[in-house]
Amino acid sequence: MSAANSACDEITSTCCPHCHTTDVVKNGKSGEGKQRYRCRNVECSRASFILDYT
């Protein structure tokens, strides 16, 4: 496991699936009621994400 992924494994942290930073904030809910998050890393090309798309 790489060092970048180790921060993602903490239970209390939400991690960006693209850049693996834990610098994320809640950003509303999707139409299906799923929590949406926004990555605050300016170098990340993926601005928002949902942890579970299924």
Short mmCIF file of C-alpha atoms in Angstrom, two decimals, residues 21-40:
data_model
loop_
_atom_site.label_atom_id
_atom_site.label_comp_id
_atom_site.label_asym_id
_atom_site.label_seq_id
_atom_site.Cartn_x
_atom_site.Cartn_y
_atom_site.Cartn_z
CA THR A 21 -6.09 13.87 -0.31
CA THR A 22 -8.18 14.06 2.84
CA ASP A 23 -8.79 17.78 2.25
CA VAL A 24 -12.44 17.35 1.25
CA VAL A 25 -15.67 19.01 2.37
CA LYS A 26 -19.32 18.00 2.12
CA ASN A 27 -20.98 19.59 -0.89
CA GLY A 28 -24.69 18.81 -0.70
CA LYS A 29 -26.60 15.70 -1.75
CA SER A 30 -27.27 14.08 -5.10
CA GLY A 31 -30.73 13.62 -6.55
CA GLU A 32 -30.74 10.13 -5.04
CA GLY A 33 -29.89 11.51 -1.59
CA LYS A 34 -26.22 10.45 -1.60
CA GLN A 35 -23.64 12.69 0.05
CA ARG A 36 -21.59 14.70 -2.45
CA TYR A 37 -18.07 15.85 -1.57
CA ARG A 38 -15.75 18.51 -3.00
CA CYS A 39 -11.99 18.09 -3.16
CA ARG A 40 -10.18 21.20 -1.95
#
